[in-house]
Each structure stands twice: as C-alpha cells, then as structure tokens.
Amino acid sequence: MTVTVDYFMTTSSPWSYLGARRFMAMTQKVGAEVTVYSVNFGQIFAQSGGLPLPKRAPQRRAYRLVELARWKKRLNLPLIIEPENFPAKTPLSAHLVTAARRAGGDALLLSTLILECLWEQDRSIDDEAVLAECCQKAGLDGAALVQAAQSEETKAAFEEDTELALHRGVFGAPSFIIDEELFWGQDRLDFVAEKLGAV
C-alpha cells in the first residue's frame, strides 16, 4: 500500500530548504506519494500565534541566525544565511508550486529547486525568468506554468490550501502529515523517516 504525505511549505523558508533534499530522498526510497502545499504562512501565523520574522524579538532573530549556521554545518549545505533576495516580495513562487501540482507536474522537485535558487544562489524568486528556469529543470513548461501561476484559479487554490493547512493544525514550515500525524520542522525528519519506514 502506497504511503501518502501532505507536505506544507513555503518557498521563502530556510527551514524548508534545509529539509527539502532529505525529504525527497526518503519519500523516493519508499515510493511515497507526496502532495505539496505551498501556503501563506503570514496568514497562518496570524491565526496560530506565530510572528513573521520582522516582528520577532531581537534575541529570537539573532538565535535564528545561529541555528541556521549550525544546520548549514551539520548538513554540509551551501546555505547563504542572509540572502539579499529574502524575503520574497510577491507570492508568485508559491503560486507556481500550486499551479504545478494542479497540472500534475513534479511540484516537490520544483519547490526544492526554487528553495535552492534563493538559499544557495541568492536569486530572486519573484523573477519570472528565474522561476521559468526552475520549471525547465523540473521538466515542466516554464512559460505555461508562470502564466498559470498568475491565474485567478491558482490564486483561489492557494487560498484554499492555506485554509486546509489551518484546518489540519499546521502552524509552521515545513510540516508533514502522514496518517493524520503532524510533524513540524526539518529537525523532525528522523521521525518522518521512521513513520515512512525509510530509516
């Protein structure tokens, strides 16, 4: 029986970036089906008690940078801790992931490539050409998907996905739901692997 995972993320999250390739590897190992929901965590934070980064206390913002440096070293990833293109200024990249999923494309690979564009290369994920390039690398039609990402249907689906996340108890990125069990954070991927039987 195929295991299914609902994956809630945001294309601007360094924590989603840190876990993306490991998550892909473990789901591929067991042949799990992954549904990717790139959602509006600004809205989710407002309803779940979280704060967007600029509104957090200085000591919390400072510690975030310490943790990113620790995880960069632990995972040996080429993370740029403070990229100039963070945060994204528009939801276009998130809408692109939504459009890819709705079109039956590999939204998991696409979302990972977008994260790597920002956190490894410090490229703007608001740039249509950058996003189209990510699509091409994922084997998708960049021009068509960028256009679809800007449609009212995709924007409505993005809002529906955000409501779904709230309904299912999601409050931070990345989050993984398997058999209605929630796992929050890239630092909980060991538990995700156990649940999947991918240890």
PDB file of C-alpha atoms in Angstrom:
ATOM      1  CA  MET A   1       0.000   0.000   0.000  1.00  0.00           C
ATOM      2  CA  THR A   2       1.405   3.382  -1.013  1.00  0.00           C
ATOM      3  CA  VAL A   3       2.140   5.799   1.806  1.00  0.00           C
ATOM      4  CA  THR A   4       0.964   9.366   1.269  1.00  0.00           C
ATOM      5  CA  VAL A   5       2.435  12.545   2.731  1.00  0.00           C
ATOM      6  CA  ASP A   6       0.917  16.000   2.741  1.00  0.00           C
ATOM      7  CA  TYR A   7       3.809  18.472   2.733  1.00  0.00           C
ATOM      8  CA  PHE A   8       3.144  22.062   3.781  1.00  0.00           C
ATOM      9  CA  MET A   9       5.940  24.510   3.000  1.00  0.00           C
ATOM     10  CA  THR A  10       6.790  27.971   1.819  1.00  0.00           C
ATOM     11  CA  THR A  11       9.234  28.850  -0.938  1.00  0.00           C
ATOM     12  CA  SER A  12      10.869  31.512   1.267  1.00  0.00           C
ATOM     13  CA  SER A  13      11.613  29.274   4.259  1.00  0.00           C
ATOM     14  CA  PRO A  14      15.252  28.403   5.035  1.00  0.00           C
ATOM     15  CA  TRP A  15      13.964  25.549   7.186  1.00  0.00           C
ATOM     16  CA  SER A  16      12.040  24.140   4.231  1.00  0.00           C
ATOM     17  CA  TYR A  17      15.273  24.450   2.210  1.00  0.00           C
ATOM     18  CA  LEU A  18      17.302  22.612   4.860  1.00  0.00           C
ATOM     19  CA  GLY A  19      14.934  19.661   4.800  1.00  0.00           C
ATOM     20  CA  ALA A  20      13.933  19.533   1.143  1.00  0.00           C
ATOM     21  CA  ARG A  21      16.508  17.174  -0.351  1.00  0.00           C
ATOM     22  CA  ARG A  22      16.449  14.827   2.661  1.00  0.00           C
ATOM     23  CA  PHE A  23      12.662  14.674   2.492  1.00  0.00           C
ATOM     24  CA  MET A  24      12.750  13.956  -1.241  1.00  0.00           C
ATOM     25  CA  ALA A  25      15.260  11.151  -0.732  1.00  0.00           C
ATOM     26  CA  MET A  26      13.272   9.385   1.971  1.00  0.00           C
ATOM     27  CA  THR A  27       9.979   9.583   0.077  1.00  0.00           C
ATOM     28  CA  GLN A  28      11.651   8.260  -3.066  1.00  0.00           C
ATOM     29  CA  LYS A  29      13.194   5.416  -1.057  1.00  0.00           C
ATOM     30  CA  VAL A  30       9.775   4.078  -0.036  1.00  0.00           C
ATOM     31  CA  GLY A  31       7.808   5.237  -3.089  1.00  0.00           C
ATOM     32  CA  ALA A  32       5.620   7.565  -1.056  1.00  0.00           C
ATOM     33  CA  GLU A  33       3.162   9.874  -2.792  1.00  0.00           C
ATOM     34  CA  VAL A  34       3.693  13.498  -1.801  1.00  0.00           C
ATOM     35  CA  THR A  35       1.170  16.293  -2.176  1.00  0.00           C
ATOM     36  CA  VAL A  36       2.873  19.676  -1.927  1.00  0.00           C
ATOM     37  CA  TYR A  37       1.028  22.628  -0.462  1.00  0.00           C
ATOM     38  CA  SER A  38       2.937  25.912  -0.689  1.00  0.00           C
ATOM     39  CA  VAL A  39       0.822  28.072   1.605  1.00  0.00           C
ATOM     40  CA  ASN A  40       0.532  31.538   3.133  1.00  0.00           C
ATOM     41  CA  PHE A  41       2.300  31.339   6.476  1.00  0.00           C
ATOM     42  CA  GLY A  42       1.705  35.028   7.123  1.00  0.00           C
ATOM     43  CA  GLN A  43      -1.975  34.178   7.389  1.00  0.00           C
ATOM     44  CA  ILE A  44      -1.248  31.003   9.326  1.00  0.00           C
ATOM     45  CA  PHE A  45       0.975  32.815  11.843  1.00  0.00           C
ATOM     46  CA  ALA A  46      -1.753  35.402  12.429  1.00  0.00           C
ATOM     47  CA  GLN A  47      -4.173  32.644  13.429  1.00  0.00           C
ATOM     48  CA  SER A  48      -1.799  30.305  15.258  1.00  0.00           C
ATOM     49  CA  GLY A  49       0.206  32.643  17.483  1.00  0.00           C
ATOM     50  CA  GLY A  50       3.327  32.885  15.343  1.00  0.00           C
ATOM     51  CA  LEU A  51       5.088  36.081  14.305  1.00  0.00           C
ATOM     52  CA  PRO A  52       6.646  36.987  10.949  1.00  0.00           C
ATOM     53  CA  LEU A  53      10.409  37.441  11.187  1.00  0.00           C
ATOM     54  CA  PRO A  54      10.481  41.282  11.303  1.00  0.00           C
ATOM     55  CA  LYS A  55       8.122  41.303  14.297  1.00  0.00           C
ATOM     56  CA  ARG A  56      10.063  38.801  16.393  1.00  0.00           C
ATOM     57  CA  ALA A  57      12.134  39.907  19.367  1.00  0.00           C
ATOM     58  CA  PRO A  58      15.778  40.758  18.594  1.00  0.00           C
ATOM     59  CA  GLN A  59      17.107  37.815  20.596  1.00  0.00           C
ATOM     60  CA  ARG A  60      14.893  35.416  18.620  1.00  0.00           C
ATOM     61  CA  ARG A  61      16.085  36.876  15.309  1.00  0.00           C
ATOM     62  CA  ALA A  62      19.703  36.603  16.445  1.00  0.00           C
ATOM     63  CA  TYR A  63      19.295  32.993  17.566  1.00  0.00           C
ATOM     64  CA  ARG A  64      17.684  32.098  14.234  1.00  0.00           C
ATOM     65  CA  LEU A  65      20.953  33.030  12.501  1.00  0.00           C
ATOM     66  CA  VAL A  66      22.950  30.917  14.964  1.00  0.00           C
ATOM     67  CA  GLU A  67      20.717  27.915  14.299  1.00  0.00           C
ATOM     68  CA  LEU A  68      20.943  28.359  10.532  1.00  0.00           C
ATOM     69  CA  ALA A  69      24.740  28.373  10.778  1.00  0.00           C
ATOM     70  CA  ARG A  70      24.672  25.223  12.915  1.00  0.00           C
ATOM     71  CA  TRP A  71      22.410  23.378  10.495  1.00  0.00           C
ATOM     72  CA  LYS A  72      24.416  24.560   7.495  1.00  0.00           C
ATOM     73  CA  LYS A  73      27.493  22.955   9.052  1.00  0.00           C
ATOM     74  CA  ARG A  74      25.677  19.827  10.261  1.00  0.00           C
ATOM     75  CA  LEU A  75      24.103  19.099   6.873  1.00  0.00           C
ATOM     76  CA  ASN A  76      27.042  20.404   4.817  1.00  0.00           C
ATOM     77  CA  LEU A  77      24.772  22.513   2.618  1.00  0.00           C
ATOM     78  CA  PRO A  78      25.729  25.670   0.672  1.00  0.00           C
ATOM     79  CA  LEU A  79      23.197  27.805   2.546  1.00  0.00           C
ATOM     80  CA  ILE A  80      23.520  31.581   2.237  1.00  0.00           C
ATOM     81  CA  ILE A  81      22.359  32.559   5.716  1.00  0.00           C
ATOM     82  CA  GLU A  82      21.284  36.126   4.886  1.00  0.00           C
ATOM     83  CA  PRO A  83      20.486  36.299   1.150  1.00  0.00           C
ATOM     84  CA  GLU A  84      19.764  39.732  -0.271  1.00  0.00           C
ATOM     85  CA  ASN A  85      16.667  38.379  -2.041  1.00  0.00           C
ATOM     86  CA  PHE A  86      14.998  37.262   1.188  1.00  0.00           C
ATOM     87  CA  PRO A  87      12.148  37.610   1.812  1.00  0.00           C
ATOM     88  CA  ALA A  88      10.287  37.240  -1.485  1.00  0.00           C
ATOM     89  CA  LYS A  89       8.175  40.304  -2.199  1.00  0.00           C
ATOM     90  CA  THR A  90       5.361  38.508  -4.042  1.00  0.00           C
ATOM     91  CA  PRO A  91       3.583  35.148  -3.736  1.00  0.00           C
ATOM     92  CA  LEU A  92       4.400  34.238  -7.347  1.00  0.00           C
ATOM     93  CA  SER A  93       6.786  31.385  -6.491  1.00  0.00           C
ATOM     94  CA  ALA A  94       4.257  29.861  -4.096  1.00  0.00           C
ATOM     95  CA  HIS A  95       1.536  30.170  -6.710  1.00  0.00           C
ATOM     96  CA  LEU A  96       3.865  28.475  -9.210  1.00  0.00           C
ATOM     97  CA  VAL A  97       4.164  25.413  -6.967  1.00  0.00           C
ATOM     98  CA  THR A  98       0.384  25.361  -6.639  1.00  0.00           C
ATOM     99  CA  ALA A  99      -0.002  25.584 -10.412  1.00  0.00           C
ATOM    100  CA  ALA A 100       2.483  22.751 -10.931  1.00  0.00           C
ATOM    101  CA  ARG A 101       0.644  20.485  -8.522  1.00  0.00           C
ATOM    102  CA  ARG A 102      -2.706  21.243 -10.122  1.00  0.00           C
ATOM    103  CA  ALA A 103      -1.225  20.480 -13.553  1.00  0.00           C
ATOM    104  CA  GLY A 104       0.112  17.110 -12.371  1.00  0.00           C
ATOM    105  CA  GLY A 105       3.754  18.191 -12.507  1.00  0.00           C
ATOM    106  CA  ASP A 106       6.523  17.358 -10.057  1.00  0.00           C
ATOM    107  CA  ALA A 107       5.721  20.054  -7.500  1.00  0.00           C
ATOM    108  CA  LEU A 108       8.112  18.508  -4.965  1.00  0.00           C
ATOM    109  CA  LEU A 109      11.138  18.839  -7.230  1.00  0.00           C
ATOM    110  CA  LEU A 110      10.032  22.283  -8.397  1.00  0.00           C
ATOM    111  CA  SER A 111       9.585  23.588  -4.859  1.00  0.00           C
ATOM    112  CA  THR A 112      13.034  22.258  -3.945  1.00  0.00           C
ATOM    113  CA  LEU A 113      14.658  23.953  -6.946  1.00  0.00           C
ATOM    114  CA  ILE A 114      13.001  27.258  -6.027  1.00  0.00           C
ATOM    115  CA  LEU A 115      14.278  26.971  -2.455  1.00  0.00           C
ATOM    116  CA  GLU A 116      17.777  26.281  -3.764  1.00  0.00           C
ATOM    117  CA  CYS A 117      17.596  29.284  -6.089  1.00  0.00           C
ATOM    118  CA  LEU A 118      17.015  31.556  -3.106  1.00  0.00           C
ATOM    119  CA  TRP A 119      19.086  29.912  -0.366  1.00  0.00           C
ATOM    120  CA  GLU A 120      22.056  28.651  -2.392  1.00  0.00           C
ATOM    121  CA  GLN A 121      22.262  31.149  -5.254  1.00  0.00           C
ATOM    122  CA  ASP A 122      20.593  34.264  -3.793  1.00  0.00           C
ATOM    123  CA  ARG A 123      18.474  34.713  -6.909  1.00  0.00           C
ATOM    124  CA  SER A 124      15.138  36.473  -6.870  1.00  0.00           C
ATOM    125  CA  ILE A 125      12.224  34.051  -6.741  1.00  0.00           C
ATOM    126  CA  ASP A 126       9.983  36.977  -7.716  1.00  0.00           C
ATOM    127  CA  ASP A 127      11.630  36.972 -11.154  1.00  0.00           C
ATOM    128  CA  GLU A 128       9.544  35.201 -13.801  1.00  0.00           C
ATOM    129  CA  ALA A 129      12.643  34.199 -15.781  1.00  0.00           C
ATOM    130  CA  VAL A 130      14.231  32.590 -12.713  1.00  0.00           C
ATOM    131  CA  LEU A 131      11.033  30.703 -11.975  1.00  0.00           C
ATOM    132  CA  ALA A 132      10.659  29.572 -15.584  1.00  0.00           C
ATOM    133  CA  GLU A 133      14.219  28.237 -15.399  1.00  0.00           C
ATOM    134  CA  CYS A 134      13.322  26.249 -12.272  1.00  0.00           C
ATOM    135  CA  CYS A 135      10.363  24.800 -14.155  1.00  0.00           C
ATOM    136  CA  GLN A 136      12.568  23.740 -17.044  1.00  0.00           C
ATOM    137  CA  LYS A 137      14.981  22.000 -14.653  1.00  0.00           C
ATOM    138  CA  ALA A 138      11.996  20.128 -13.204  1.00  0.00           C
ATOM    139  CA  GLY A 139      10.933  19.029 -16.688  1.00  0.00           C
ATOM    140  CA  LEU A 140       7.992  21.421 -16.790  1.00  0.00           C
ATOM    141  CA  ASP A 141       6.830  24.082 -19.249  1.00  0.00           C
ATOM    142  CA  GLY A 142       8.094  27.266 -17.628  1.00  0.00           C
ATOM    143  CA  ALA A 143       6.199  29.808 -19.700  1.00  0.00           C
ATOM    144  CA  ALA A 144       2.899  27.971 -19.354  1.00  0.00           C
ATOM    145  CA  LEU A 145       3.267  27.441 -15.613  1.00  0.00           C
ATOM    146  CA  VAL A 146       4.307  31.031 -14.883  1.00  0.00           C
ATOM    147  CA  GLN A 147       1.200  32.135 -16.741  1.00  0.00           C
ATOM    148  CA  ALA A 148      -0.958  29.610 -14.876  1.00  0.00           C
ATOM    149  CA  ALA A 149       0.521  30.789 -11.574  1.00  0.00           C
ATOM    150  CA  GLN A 150      -0.965  34.223 -12.178  1.00  0.00           C
ATOM    151  CA  SER A 151      -4.483  32.957 -12.890  1.00  0.00           C
ATOM    152  CA  GLU A 152      -7.406  33.568 -10.571  1.00  0.00           C
ATOM    153  CA  GLU A 153      -7.948  29.805 -10.347  1.00  0.00           C
ATOM    154  CA  THR A 154      -4.444  29.247  -8.992  1.00  0.00           C
ATOM    155  CA  LYS A 155      -4.741  32.123  -6.527  1.00  0.00           C
ATOM    156  CA  ALA A 156      -8.029  30.687  -5.274  1.00  0.00           C
ATOM    157  CA  ALA A 157      -6.442  27.239  -4.888  1.00  0.00           C
ATOM    158  CA  PHE A 158      -3.566  28.801  -2.915  1.00  0.00           C
ATOM    159  CA  GLU A 159      -6.073  30.360  -0.516  1.00  0.00           C
ATOM    160  CA  GLU A 160      -7.928  27.052  -0.209  1.00  0.00           C
ATOM    161  CA  ASP A 161      -4.642  25.270   0.541  1.00  0.00           C
ATOM    162  CA  THR A 162      -3.886  27.796   3.292  1.00  0.00           C
ATOM    163  CA  GLU A 163      -7.305  27.198   4.840  1.00  0.00           C
ATOM    164  CA  LEU A 164      -6.649  23.457   4.620  1.00  0.00           C
ATOM    165  CA  ALA A 165      -3.362  23.910   6.466  1.00  0.00           C
ATOM    166  CA  LEU A 166      -5.102  25.801   9.258  1.00  0.00           C
ATOM    167  CA  HIS A 167      -7.860  23.206   9.451  1.00  0.00           C
ATOM    168  CA  ARG A 168      -5.283  20.416   9.802  1.00  0.00           C
ATOM    169  CA  GLY A 169      -3.316  22.117  12.561  1.00  0.00           C
ATOM    170  CA  VAL A 170      -0.320  23.323  10.561  1.00  0.00           C
ATOM    171  CA  PHE A 171       1.444  26.302  12.160  1.00  0.00           C
ATOM    172  CA  GLY A 172       4.998  26.310  10.790  1.00  0.00           C
ATOM    173  CA  ALA A 173       7.123  25.317   7.803  1.00  0.00           C
ATOM    174  CA  PRO A 174       7.956  22.710   6.833  1.00  0.00           C
ATOM    175  CA  SER A 175       5.182  20.462   8.108  1.00  0.00           C
ATOM    176  CA  PHE A 176       4.448  16.883   7.110  1.00  0.00           C
ATOM    177  CA  ILE A 177       1.225  14.968   7.735  1.00  0.00           C
ATOM    178  CA  ILE A 178       1.212  11.171   7.472  1.00  0.00           C
ATOM    179  CA  ASP A 179      -1.875   9.202   8.565  1.00  0.00           C
ATOM    180  CA  GLU A 180      -3.154  12.412  10.191  1.00  0.00           C
ATOM    181  CA  GLU A 181       0.005  12.661  12.330  1.00  0.00           C
ATOM    182  CA  LEU A 182       1.709  16.054  12.148  1.00  0.00           C
ATOM    183  CA  PHE A 183       5.485  16.511  12.099  1.00  0.00           C
ATOM    184  CA  TRP A 184       6.769  20.103  12.201  1.00  0.00           C
ATOM    185  CA  GLY A 185      10.262  21.182  11.252  1.00  0.00           C
ATOM    186  CA  GLN A 186      13.186  19.889   9.229  1.00  0.00           C
ATOM    187  CA  ASP A 187      14.706  18.782  12.530  1.00  0.00           C
ATOM    188  CA  ARG A 188      11.857  16.252  12.880  1.00  0.00           C
ATOM    189  CA  LEU A 189      12.672  14.448   9.639  1.00  0.00           C
ATOM    190  CA  ASP A 190      14.109  11.489  11.560  1.00  0.00           C
ATOM    191  CA  PHE A 191      10.604  10.894  12.915  1.00  0.00           C
ATOM    192  CA  VAL A 192       9.173  11.293   9.397  1.00  0.00           C
ATOM    193  CA  ALA A 193      11.644   8.661   8.158  1.00  0.00           C
ATOM    194  CA  GLU A 194      10.580   6.291  10.926  1.00  0.00           C
ATOM    195  CA  LYS A 195       6.918   6.807  10.107  1.00  0.00           C
ATOM    196  CA  LEU A 196       7.610   6.141   6.422  1.00  0.00           C
ATOM    197  CA  GLY A 197       9.790   3.122   7.104  1.00  0.00           C
ATOM    198  CA  ALA A 198      12.668   4.883   5.361  1.00  0.00           C
ATOM    199  CA  VAL A 199      15.227   4.529   8.139  1.00  0.00           C
TER     200      VAL A 199
END
